[in-house]
Amino acid sequence: MPDHTLSDARTTPAAVWSVLENLKGDDLAAWRVADVPNRPSALERNLNEGYAFGWYAVCYSDELAVGEVKPVRYFGKELVVWRGDDGKARVLNAYCRHLGAHMGYGGRVQGNDLECPFHAWQYDGKGAVTQIPYSRTIPPQAKRADCVHAWPVVERNGFVTVWYHPENAPPKWDQETYPEVGSSGWTAYKKSEWRVFNSLRNMHDNGVDGAHFLYIHRTADFPDSEITFEGNVWDAVARAKLGTPRGMVDGAIISHNVGPGLGCVRFEGISETLLVSAITPIGPDELHVRFAFTQPVAEAEGPTGGLARALIRDICKQLDQDKVVWDRMRYEEHPLMCDGDGPVPAARERYDQFMSDAAFEAAKGKKRVIRTKPKI
Ligand code: FES
Ligand SMILES: [Fe+2]
């Protein structure tokens, strides 16, 4: 018998399942974002390869009011986010180039610009100093854009997002708009969040790992799926017959992803659902995972509301179960694969294109379709 007395509850799936069963409401929400103690270093877990370029969420749109300033930490950096009087969100590195104050704490919005709390230097959204109230001149370097690094910002699908690139190269693709979000027939977002102590690459691998469903999620079977990698786009369709109180229905899970950190999944069959998934690295071994769900109002608030809510609960429960493993695993660079595994090497190749400009160019126009049906 293994001895679990020396380990925390997260070290084995079985132990964690019993923990998860007893976690409800606020306790579950707190568990999802709690620190995981005694983690080996990112280096020891082979998670320190840097960050993939792409668009990433820094907050929800409705968490940033006009005139509001917010400190956030992503990509191992302190950032400051604010919304000007014109309603536009802006993001800069947080430290002022004057004497280094953190502008996310005590900074305030003046018009569309951000005022540093220490000596009131003002920055525009391009990171240039526009005003120093006590000085007759502004140093020439301070007048330049990117005096403090300004992040490209796009607000889309209810998120404020930034473009990350390790050398600050401009955005390589545009973000998509999901028509369901904000549409009158669809509910406001139902939001869940987690801190996952892992790299985005390992979570990305998981998207094609069909076999883990049987063991960590204990699903009875998993459906045939077809995964298409085309340039930077990932499409996956999984179909299965699903048993419901209304009898058997055709179910489908359709994922679509144009980058590494933002994507969507549409669930059809039991209760139509759009999941917008926004995963942003906080550090090399820590991710901020946001799941935002919207469903047709008629289904979510009608007699089928219970089913609609159960589907969301189930998706979140699966992430809880995965998190148990993700929080502790390492990145296995040369994994031993077997027949029945999903196309993990192909998924890794897709992810590689977000780590190097040359790989991104080389992947353009290339298409690969993979059908998976492991035997069990
Ligand atoms: S440190 Fe920001 S104005 Fe002086
Ligand atoms: Fe999973």
PDB file of C-alpha atoms in Angstrom, residues 115-290:
ATOM      1  CA  GLU A 115      -0.176  59.581 -13.819  1.00  0.00           C
ATOM      2  CA  CYS A 116       2.614  58.079 -11.727  1.00  0.00           C
ATOM      3  CA  PRO A 117       1.892  58.337  -7.982  1.00  0.00           C
ATOM      4  CA  PHE A 118       5.435  59.430  -7.059  1.00  0.00           C
ATOM      5  CA  HIS A 119       6.071  62.725  -8.961  1.00  0.00           C
ATOM      6  CA  ALA A 120       3.048  62.858 -11.279  1.00  0.00           C
ATOM      7  CA  TRP A 121       4.788  62.174 -14.597  1.00  0.00           C
ATOM      8  CA  GLN A 122       2.088  61.298 -17.113  1.00  0.00           C
ATOM      9  CA  TYR A 123       2.306  58.548 -19.734  1.00  0.00           C
ATOM     10  CA  ASP A 124       0.142  57.972 -22.772  1.00  0.00           C
ATOM     11  CA  GLY A 125      -0.874  54.536 -24.042  1.00  0.00           C
ATOM     12  CA  LYS A 126       2.241  54.405 -26.230  1.00  0.00           C
ATOM     13  CA  GLY A 127       4.443  54.643 -23.150  1.00  0.00           C
ATOM     14  CA  ALA A 128       5.644  58.221 -23.842  1.00  0.00           C
ATOM     15  CA  VAL A 129       5.771  60.912 -21.159  1.00  0.00           C
ATOM     16  CA  THR A 130       3.310  63.668 -22.043  1.00  0.00           C
ATOM     17  CA  GLN A 131       3.621  65.870 -18.982  1.00  0.00           C
ATOM     18  CA  ILE A 132       5.834  66.568 -15.985  1.00  0.00           C
ATOM     19  CA  PRO A 133       3.886  69.153 -14.011  1.00  0.00           C
ATOM     20  CA  TYR A 134       6.831  70.548 -11.979  1.00  0.00           C
ATOM     21  CA  SER A 135       9.353  70.712 -14.847  1.00  0.00           C
ATOM     22  CA  ARG A 136       9.781  73.120 -17.740  1.00  0.00           C
ATOM     23  CA  THR A 137      11.112  70.382 -20.010  1.00  0.00           C
ATOM     24  CA  ILE A 138      10.560  66.693 -20.655  1.00  0.00           C
ATOM     25  CA  PRO A 139      13.778  64.697 -21.230  1.00  0.00           C
ATOM     26  CA  PRO A 140      13.952  63.775 -24.951  1.00  0.00           C
ATOM     27  CA  GLN A 141      14.110  59.998 -24.285  1.00  0.00           C
ATOM     28  CA  ALA A 142      11.033  60.252 -22.090  1.00  0.00           C
ATOM     29  CA  LYS A 143       9.042  61.769 -24.972  1.00  0.00           C
ATOM     30  CA  ARG A 144       9.573  58.683 -27.130  1.00  0.00           C
ATOM     31  CA  ALA A 145       6.981  55.941 -27.481  1.00  0.00           C
ATOM     32  CA  ASP A 146       7.934  52.874 -25.473  1.00  0.00           C
ATOM     33  CA  CYS A 147       9.898  54.950 -22.924  1.00  0.00           C
ATOM     34  CA  VAL A 148       8.016  52.536 -20.688  1.00  0.00           C
ATOM     35  CA  HIS A 149       7.106  49.499 -22.763  1.00  0.00           C
ATOM     36  CA  ALA A 150       3.573  49.739 -24.139  1.00  0.00           C
ATOM     37  CA  TRP A 151       1.772  46.487 -24.903  1.00  0.00           C
ATOM     38  CA  PRO A 152      -0.463  46.164 -27.964  1.00  0.00           C
ATOM     39  CA  VAL A 153      -3.997  45.942 -26.531  1.00  0.00           C
ATOM     40  CA  VAL A 154      -7.181  44.591 -28.082  1.00  0.00           C
ATOM     41  CA  GLU A 155     -10.459  44.317 -26.246  1.00  0.00           C
ATOM     42  CA  ARG A 156     -12.518  41.474 -27.640  1.00  0.00           C
ATOM     43  CA  ASN A 157     -15.081  38.939 -26.451  1.00  0.00           C
ATOM     44  CA  GLY A 158     -15.292  40.575 -23.032  1.00  0.00           C
ATOM     45  CA  PHE A 159     -11.547  40.438 -22.314  1.00  0.00           C
ATOM     46  CA  VAL A 160      -8.760  43.008 -22.280  1.00  0.00           C
ATOM     47  CA  THR A 161      -5.939  41.228 -24.087  1.00  0.00           C
ATOM     48  CA  VAL A 162      -2.302  42.041 -24.823  1.00  0.00           C
ATOM     49  CA  TRP A 163       0.092  40.804 -27.451  1.00  0.00           C
ATOM     50  CA  TYR A 164       3.174  39.149 -25.957  1.00  0.00           C
ATOM     51  CA  HIS A 165       6.344  38.639 -27.964  1.00  0.00           C
ATOM     52  CA  PRO A 166       9.748  38.112 -26.321  1.00  0.00           C
ATOM     53  CA  GLU A 167      11.397  40.676 -28.672  1.00  0.00           C
ATOM     54  CA  ASN A 168       8.339  42.924 -28.892  1.00  0.00           C
ATOM     55  CA  ALA A 169       7.617  42.015 -32.519  1.00  0.00           C
ATOM     56  CA  PRO A 170       4.197  43.310 -33.639  1.00  0.00           C
ATOM     57  CA  PRO A 171       1.102  41.063 -33.625  1.00  0.00           C
ATOM     58  CA  LYS A 172       1.199  38.269 -36.208  1.00  0.00           C
ATOM     59  CA  TRP A 173      -2.539  37.594 -36.332  1.00  0.00           C
ATOM     60  CA  ASP A 174      -5.789  39.237 -35.419  1.00  0.00           C
ATOM     61  CA  GLN A 175      -8.132  37.950 -32.774  1.00  0.00           C
ATOM     62  CA  GLU A 176     -11.448  36.454 -33.639  1.00  0.00           C
ATOM     63  CA  THR A 177     -14.838  37.653 -32.455  1.00  0.00           C
ATOM     64  CA  TYR A 178     -17.280  35.133 -31.034  1.00  0.00           C
ATOM     65  CA  PRO A 179     -20.759  36.290 -32.073  1.00  0.00           C
ATOM     66  CA  GLU A 180     -22.471  34.670 -29.058  1.00  0.00           C
ATOM     67  CA  VAL A 181     -20.620  36.901 -26.572  1.00  0.00           C
ATOM     68  CA  GLY A 182     -22.716  39.928 -25.640  1.00  0.00           C
ATOM     69  CA  SER A 183     -25.559  38.884 -27.930  1.00  0.00           C
ATOM     70  CA  SER A 184     -29.030  39.380 -26.444  1.00  0.00           C
ATOM     71  CA  GLY A 185     -30.051  35.727 -26.785  1.00  0.00           C
ATOM     72  CA  TRP A 186     -27.041  34.552 -24.767  1.00  0.00           C
ATOM     73  CA  THR A 187     -26.361  34.753 -21.041  1.00  0.00           C
ATOM     74  CA  ALA A 188     -23.741  36.984 -19.462  1.00  0.00           C
ATOM     75  CA  TYR A 189     -20.505  35.111 -18.804  1.00  0.00           C
ATOM     76  CA  LYS A 190     -20.429  32.589 -15.994  1.00  0.00           C
ATOM     77  CA  LYS A 191     -16.797  32.761 -14.879  1.00  0.00           C
ATOM     78  CA  SER A 192     -14.435  30.307 -13.217  1.00  0.00           C
ATOM     79  CA  GLU A 193     -10.737  30.718 -12.587  1.00  0.00           C
ATOM     80  CA  TRP A 194      -7.730  28.688 -11.514  1.00  0.00           C
ATOM     81  CA  ARG A 195      -4.036  29.054 -10.875  1.00  0.00           C
ATOM     82  CA  VAL A 196      -2.412  26.089 -12.542  1.00  0.00           C
ATOM     83  CA  PHE A 197       1.205  25.479 -11.591  1.00  0.00           C
ATOM     84  CA  ASN A 198       2.494  24.363 -14.953  1.00  0.00           C
ATOM     85  CA  SER A 199       3.557  25.667 -18.342  1.00  0.00           C
ATOM     86  CA  LEU A 200       1.217  26.526 -21.170  1.00  0.00           C
ATOM     87  CA  ARG A 201       3.008  23.937 -23.309  1.00  0.00           C
ATOM     88  CA  ASN A 202       1.957  21.115 -21.013  1.00  0.00           C
ATOM     89  CA  MET A 203      -1.663  22.317 -20.987  1.00  0.00           C
ATOM     90  CA  HIS A 204      -1.532  22.570 -24.773  1.00  0.00           C
ATOM     91  CA  ASP A 205      -0.344  18.927 -25.015  1.00  0.00           C
ATOM     92  CA  ASN A 206      -3.356  17.948 -22.938  1.00  0.00           C
ATOM     93  CA  GLY A 207      -5.723  19.157 -25.651  1.00  0.00           C
ATOM     94  CA  VAL A 208      -4.879  16.124 -27.785  1.00  0.00           C
ATOM     95  CA  ASP A 209      -4.352  13.623 -24.977  1.00  0.00           C
ATOM     96  CA  GLY A 210      -7.436  11.453 -25.471  1.00  0.00           C
ATOM     97  CA  ALA A 211      -6.290   8.604 -23.250  1.00  0.00           C
ATOM     98  CA  HIS A 212      -6.192  10.656 -20.046  1.00  0.00           C
ATOM     99  CA  PHE A 213      -9.997  10.985 -20.132  1.00  0.00           C
ATOM    100  CA  LEU A 214     -10.366   7.372 -19.134  1.00  0.00           C
ATOM    101  CA  TYR A 215      -8.079   7.575 -16.143  1.00  0.00           C
ATOM    102  CA  ILE A 216      -8.127  11.052 -14.664  1.00  0.00           C
ATOM    103  CA  HIS A 217     -11.708  11.937 -15.633  1.00  0.00           C
ATOM    104  CA  ARG A 218     -13.001   8.351 -15.510  1.00  0.00           C
ATOM    105  CA  THR A 219     -15.170   8.757 -18.591  1.00  0.00           C
ATOM    106  CA  ALA A 220     -16.556   5.447 -19.814  1.00  0.00           C
ATOM    107  CA  ASP A 221     -15.340   6.041 -23.333  1.00  0.00           C
ATOM    108  CA  PHE A 222     -14.150   8.909 -25.381  1.00  0.00           C
ATOM    109  CA  PRO A 223     -15.377   9.912 -28.779  1.00  0.00           C
ATOM    110  CA  ASP A 224     -13.779   9.778 -32.196  1.00  0.00           C
ATOM    111  CA  SER A 225     -12.148  13.047 -32.891  1.00  0.00           C
ATOM    112  CA  GLU A 226     -10.685  14.846 -35.838  1.00  0.00           C
ATOM    113  CA  ILE A 227      -7.975  17.388 -35.213  1.00  0.00           C
ATOM    114  CA  THR A 228      -6.789  19.798 -37.885  1.00  0.00           C
ATOM    115  CA  PHE A 229      -3.638  21.871 -37.542  1.00  0.00           C
ATOM    116  CA  GLU A 230      -3.430  24.527 -40.238  1.00  0.00           C
ATOM    117  CA  GLY A 231      -0.765  27.194 -39.773  1.00  0.00           C
ATOM    118  CA  ASN A 232      -1.461  28.697 -36.369  1.00  0.00           C
ATOM    119  CA  VAL A 233      -5.066  27.434 -36.268  1.00  0.00           C
ATOM    120  CA  TRP A 234      -6.160  24.378 -34.305  1.00  0.00           C
ATOM    121  CA  ASP A 235      -9.575  22.898 -34.973  1.00  0.00           C
ATOM    122  CA  ALA A 236     -10.890  19.800 -33.285  1.00  0.00           C
ATOM    123  CA  VAL A 237     -14.241  18.096 -33.559  1.00  0.00           C
ATOM    124  CA  ALA A 238     -15.286  15.228 -31.330  1.00  0.00           C
ATOM    125  CA  ARG A 239     -18.685  13.588 -31.843  1.00  0.00           C
ATOM    126  CA  ALA A 240     -20.559  11.077 -29.699  1.00  0.00           C
ATOM    127  CA  LYS A 241     -24.061   9.852 -28.929  1.00  0.00           C
ATOM    128  CA  LEU A 242     -25.052  11.177 -25.537  1.00  0.00           C
ATOM    129  CA  GLY A 243     -27.712   9.848 -23.211  1.00  0.00           C
ATOM    130  CA  THR A 244     -30.045  12.581 -21.906  1.00  0.00           C
ATOM    131  CA  PRO A 245     -33.441  12.654 -20.196  1.00  0.00           C
ATOM    132  CA  ARG A 246     -34.818  13.321 -23.695  1.00  0.00           C
ATOM    133  CA  GLY A 247     -33.181  10.162 -25.079  1.00  0.00           C
ATOM    134  CA  MET A 248     -30.009   9.785 -27.139  1.00  0.00           C
ATOM    135  CA  VAL A 249     -28.783  12.933 -28.860  1.00  0.00           C
ATOM    136  CA  ASP A 250     -25.897  13.692 -31.195  1.00  0.00           C
ATOM    137  CA  GLY A 251     -23.291  15.492 -29.138  1.00  0.00           C
ATOM    138  CA  ALA A 252     -20.320  17.411 -30.400  1.00  0.00           C
ATOM    139  CA  ILE A 253     -17.391  19.262 -28.878  1.00  0.00           C
ATOM    140  CA  ILE A 254     -15.886  21.713 -31.332  1.00  0.00           C
ATOM    141  CA  SER A 255     -12.685  23.518 -30.360  1.00  0.00           C
ATOM    142  CA  HIS A 256     -11.113  26.344 -32.260  1.00  0.00           C
ATOM    143  CA  ASN A 257      -7.923  28.089 -31.404  1.00  0.00           C
ATOM    144  CA  VAL A 258      -5.804  30.583 -33.323  1.00  0.00           C
ATOM    145  CA  GLY A 259      -2.979  31.013 -30.821  1.00  0.00           C
ATOM    146  CA  PRO A 260      -1.594  29.430 -27.680  1.00  0.00           C
ATOM    147  CA  GLY A 261      -3.502  31.312 -24.968  1.00  0.00           C
ATOM    148  CA  LEU A 262      -6.998  32.175 -26.172  1.00  0.00           C
ATOM    149  CA  GLY A 263      -9.532  29.837 -27.688  1.00  0.00           C
ATOM    150  CA  CYS A 264     -13.086  28.637 -27.674  1.00  0.00           C
ATOM    151  CA  VAL A 265     -14.969  25.384 -27.359  1.00  0.00           C
ATOM    152  CA  ARG A 266     -18.563  24.918 -28.477  1.00  0.00           C
ATOM    153  CA  PHE A 267     -20.611  22.123 -26.920  1.00  0.00           C
ATOM    154  CA  GLU A 268     -23.626  20.851 -28.798  1.00  0.00           C
ATOM    155  CA  GLY A 269     -26.152  18.205 -27.851  1.00  0.00           C
ATOM    156  CA  ILE A 270     -27.010  18.363 -24.156  1.00  0.00           C
ATOM    157  CA  SER A 271     -27.043  22.097 -23.749  1.00  0.00           C
ATOM    158  CA  GLU A 272     -25.569  24.467 -26.243  1.00  0.00           C
ATOM    159  CA  THR A 273     -22.576  26.198 -24.641  1.00  0.00           C
ATOM    160  CA  LEU A 274     -19.701  28.430 -25.674  1.00  0.00           C
ATOM    161  CA  LEU A 275     -16.625  28.237 -23.487  1.00  0.00           C
ATOM    162  CA  VAL A 276     -14.076  30.990 -23.989  1.00  0.00           C
ATOM    163  CA  SER A 277     -10.818  29.853 -22.519  1.00  0.00           C
ATOM    164  CA  ALA A 278      -8.164  32.412 -21.642  1.00  0.00           C
ATOM    165  CA  ILE A 279      -4.886  31.121 -20.244  1.00  0.00           C
ATOM    166  CA  THR A 280      -2.137  33.591 -19.388  1.00  0.00           C
ATOM    167  CA  PRO A 281       1.285  32.699 -17.983  1.00  0.00           C
ATOM    168  CA  ILE A 282       2.046  34.396 -14.661  1.00  0.00           C
ATOM    169  CA  GLY A 283       5.519  32.866 -14.482  1.00  0.00           C
ATOM    170  CA  PRO A 284       7.328  29.877 -16.020  1.00  0.00           C
ATOM    171  CA  ASP A 285       5.483  27.401 -13.793  1.00  0.00           C
ATOM    172  CA  GLU A 286       2.250  29.257 -13.119  1.00  0.00           C
ATOM    173  CA  LEU A 287      -0.775  29.977 -15.305  1.00  0.00           C
ATOM    174  CA  HIS A 288      -3.906  32.023 -14.762  1.00  0.00           C
ATOM    175  CA  VAL A 289      -6.746  30.048 -16.316  1.00  0.00           C
ATOM    176  CA  ARG A 290     -10.078  31.746 -16.951  1.00  0.00           C
TER     177      ARG A 290
END
